[in-house]
Coordinates of C-alpha atoms in Angstrom, one line a residue:
A1 CA 87.8 333.0 156.8
L2 CA 89.8 331.0 159.4
V3 CA 91.9 329.3 156.8
M4 CA 92.7 332.5 155.0
S5 CA 93.8 334.2 158.1
N6 CA 96.0 331.3 159.0
I7 CA 97.7 331.5 155.5
F8 CA 98.2 335.2 155.8
L9 CA 99.6 334.9 159.3
S10 CA 101.8 332.0 158.5
T11 CA 103.5 333.7 155.6
S12 CA 104.0 336.9 157.8
F13 CA 105.5 334.7 160.6
V14 CA 108.0 333.1 158.1
Y15 CA 108.9 336.4 156.6
L16 CA 109.5 338.0 160.1
A17 CA 111.6 334.9 161.1
Q18 CA 113.7 335.1 158.0
E19 CA 114.2 338.8 158.6
Q20 CA 115.2 338.1 162.3
A21 CA 117.6 335.4 161.2
G22 CA 119.2 337.6 158.6
C23 CA 118.1 335.5 155.7
L24 CA 117.0 338.3 153.5
D25 CA 119.2 340.4 151.2
E26 CA 118.9 344.2 150.6
N27 CA 116.0 343.7 148.1
D28 CA 114.0 341.5 150.6
E29 CA 114.8 338.4 148.6
V30 CA 115.4 335.1 150.4
I31 CA 119.0 333.9 150.7
E32 CA 118.9 330.2 149.7
D33 CA 121.7 328.9 151.7
C34 CA 121.2 330.8 154.9
D35 CA 122.0 329.1 158.2
G36 CA 120.6 331.9 160.4
K37 CA 118.3 331.0 163.3
A38 CA 115.5 333.1 164.9
Y39 CA 114.9 332.4 168.5
G40 CA 116.8 329.1 168.2
F41 CA 114.9 327.7 165.2
K42 CA 115.4 327.8 161.5
P43 CA 112.8 330.1 159.8
A44 CA 111.6 327.3 157.5
S45 CA 110.5 325.2 160.5
F46 CA 108.8 328.0 162.4
I47 CA 105.2 327.2 161.3
S48 CA 105.6 323.5 162.2
N49 CA 107.0 324.3 165.5
I50 CA 104.0 326.6 166.3
A51 CA 101.6 323.8 165.3
V52 CA 103.4 321.1 167.5
I53 CA 103.6 323.5 170.5
S54 CA 99.8 324.5 170.2
S55 CA 98.8 320.8 169.8
V56 CA 100.6 319.8 172.8
L57 CA 99.3 322.6 174.9
S58 CA 95.7 321.8 173.7
A59 CA 96.2 318.2 174.6
L60 CA 97.3 319.1 178.0
F61 CA 94.7 321.9 178.9
M62 CA 91.5 320.8 177.1
P63 CA 90.7 318.0 179.6
L64 CA 91.4 320.3 182.5
I65 CA 89.3 323.1 181.3
G66 CA 86.5 320.6 180.2
A67 CA 86.4 319.1 183.7
M68 CA 86.2 322.7 185.1
V69 CA 83.3 323.6 182.9
D70 CA 81.5 320.3 183.8
Y71 CA 81.3 321.3 187.4
T72 CA 80.0 324.9 187.0
K73 CA 76.6 326.2 186.4
H74 CA 77.5 327.2 182.8
R75 CA 77.7 323.6 181.6
R76 CA 74.5 323.8 179.5
T77 CA 75.4 327.2 178.1
L78 CA 78.8 326.2 176.9
G79 CA 78.0 322.7 175.6

């Protein structure tokens, strides 16, 4: 279920980024040689940018949150 929701959301994010960048014509077809950008990024790289940002944030915050959980009374219930 998680993989299917990720596929659904990623296609939706790419479509919305293409729409924001002006890379869709009047029939909602993708314009091939579009140089538009959405929020400073090309629509095709939007999903990979989300993956990189979430991976870096996870690498930064997981050790901190893990250390916090280790020193609480909820250590056994969470682990």
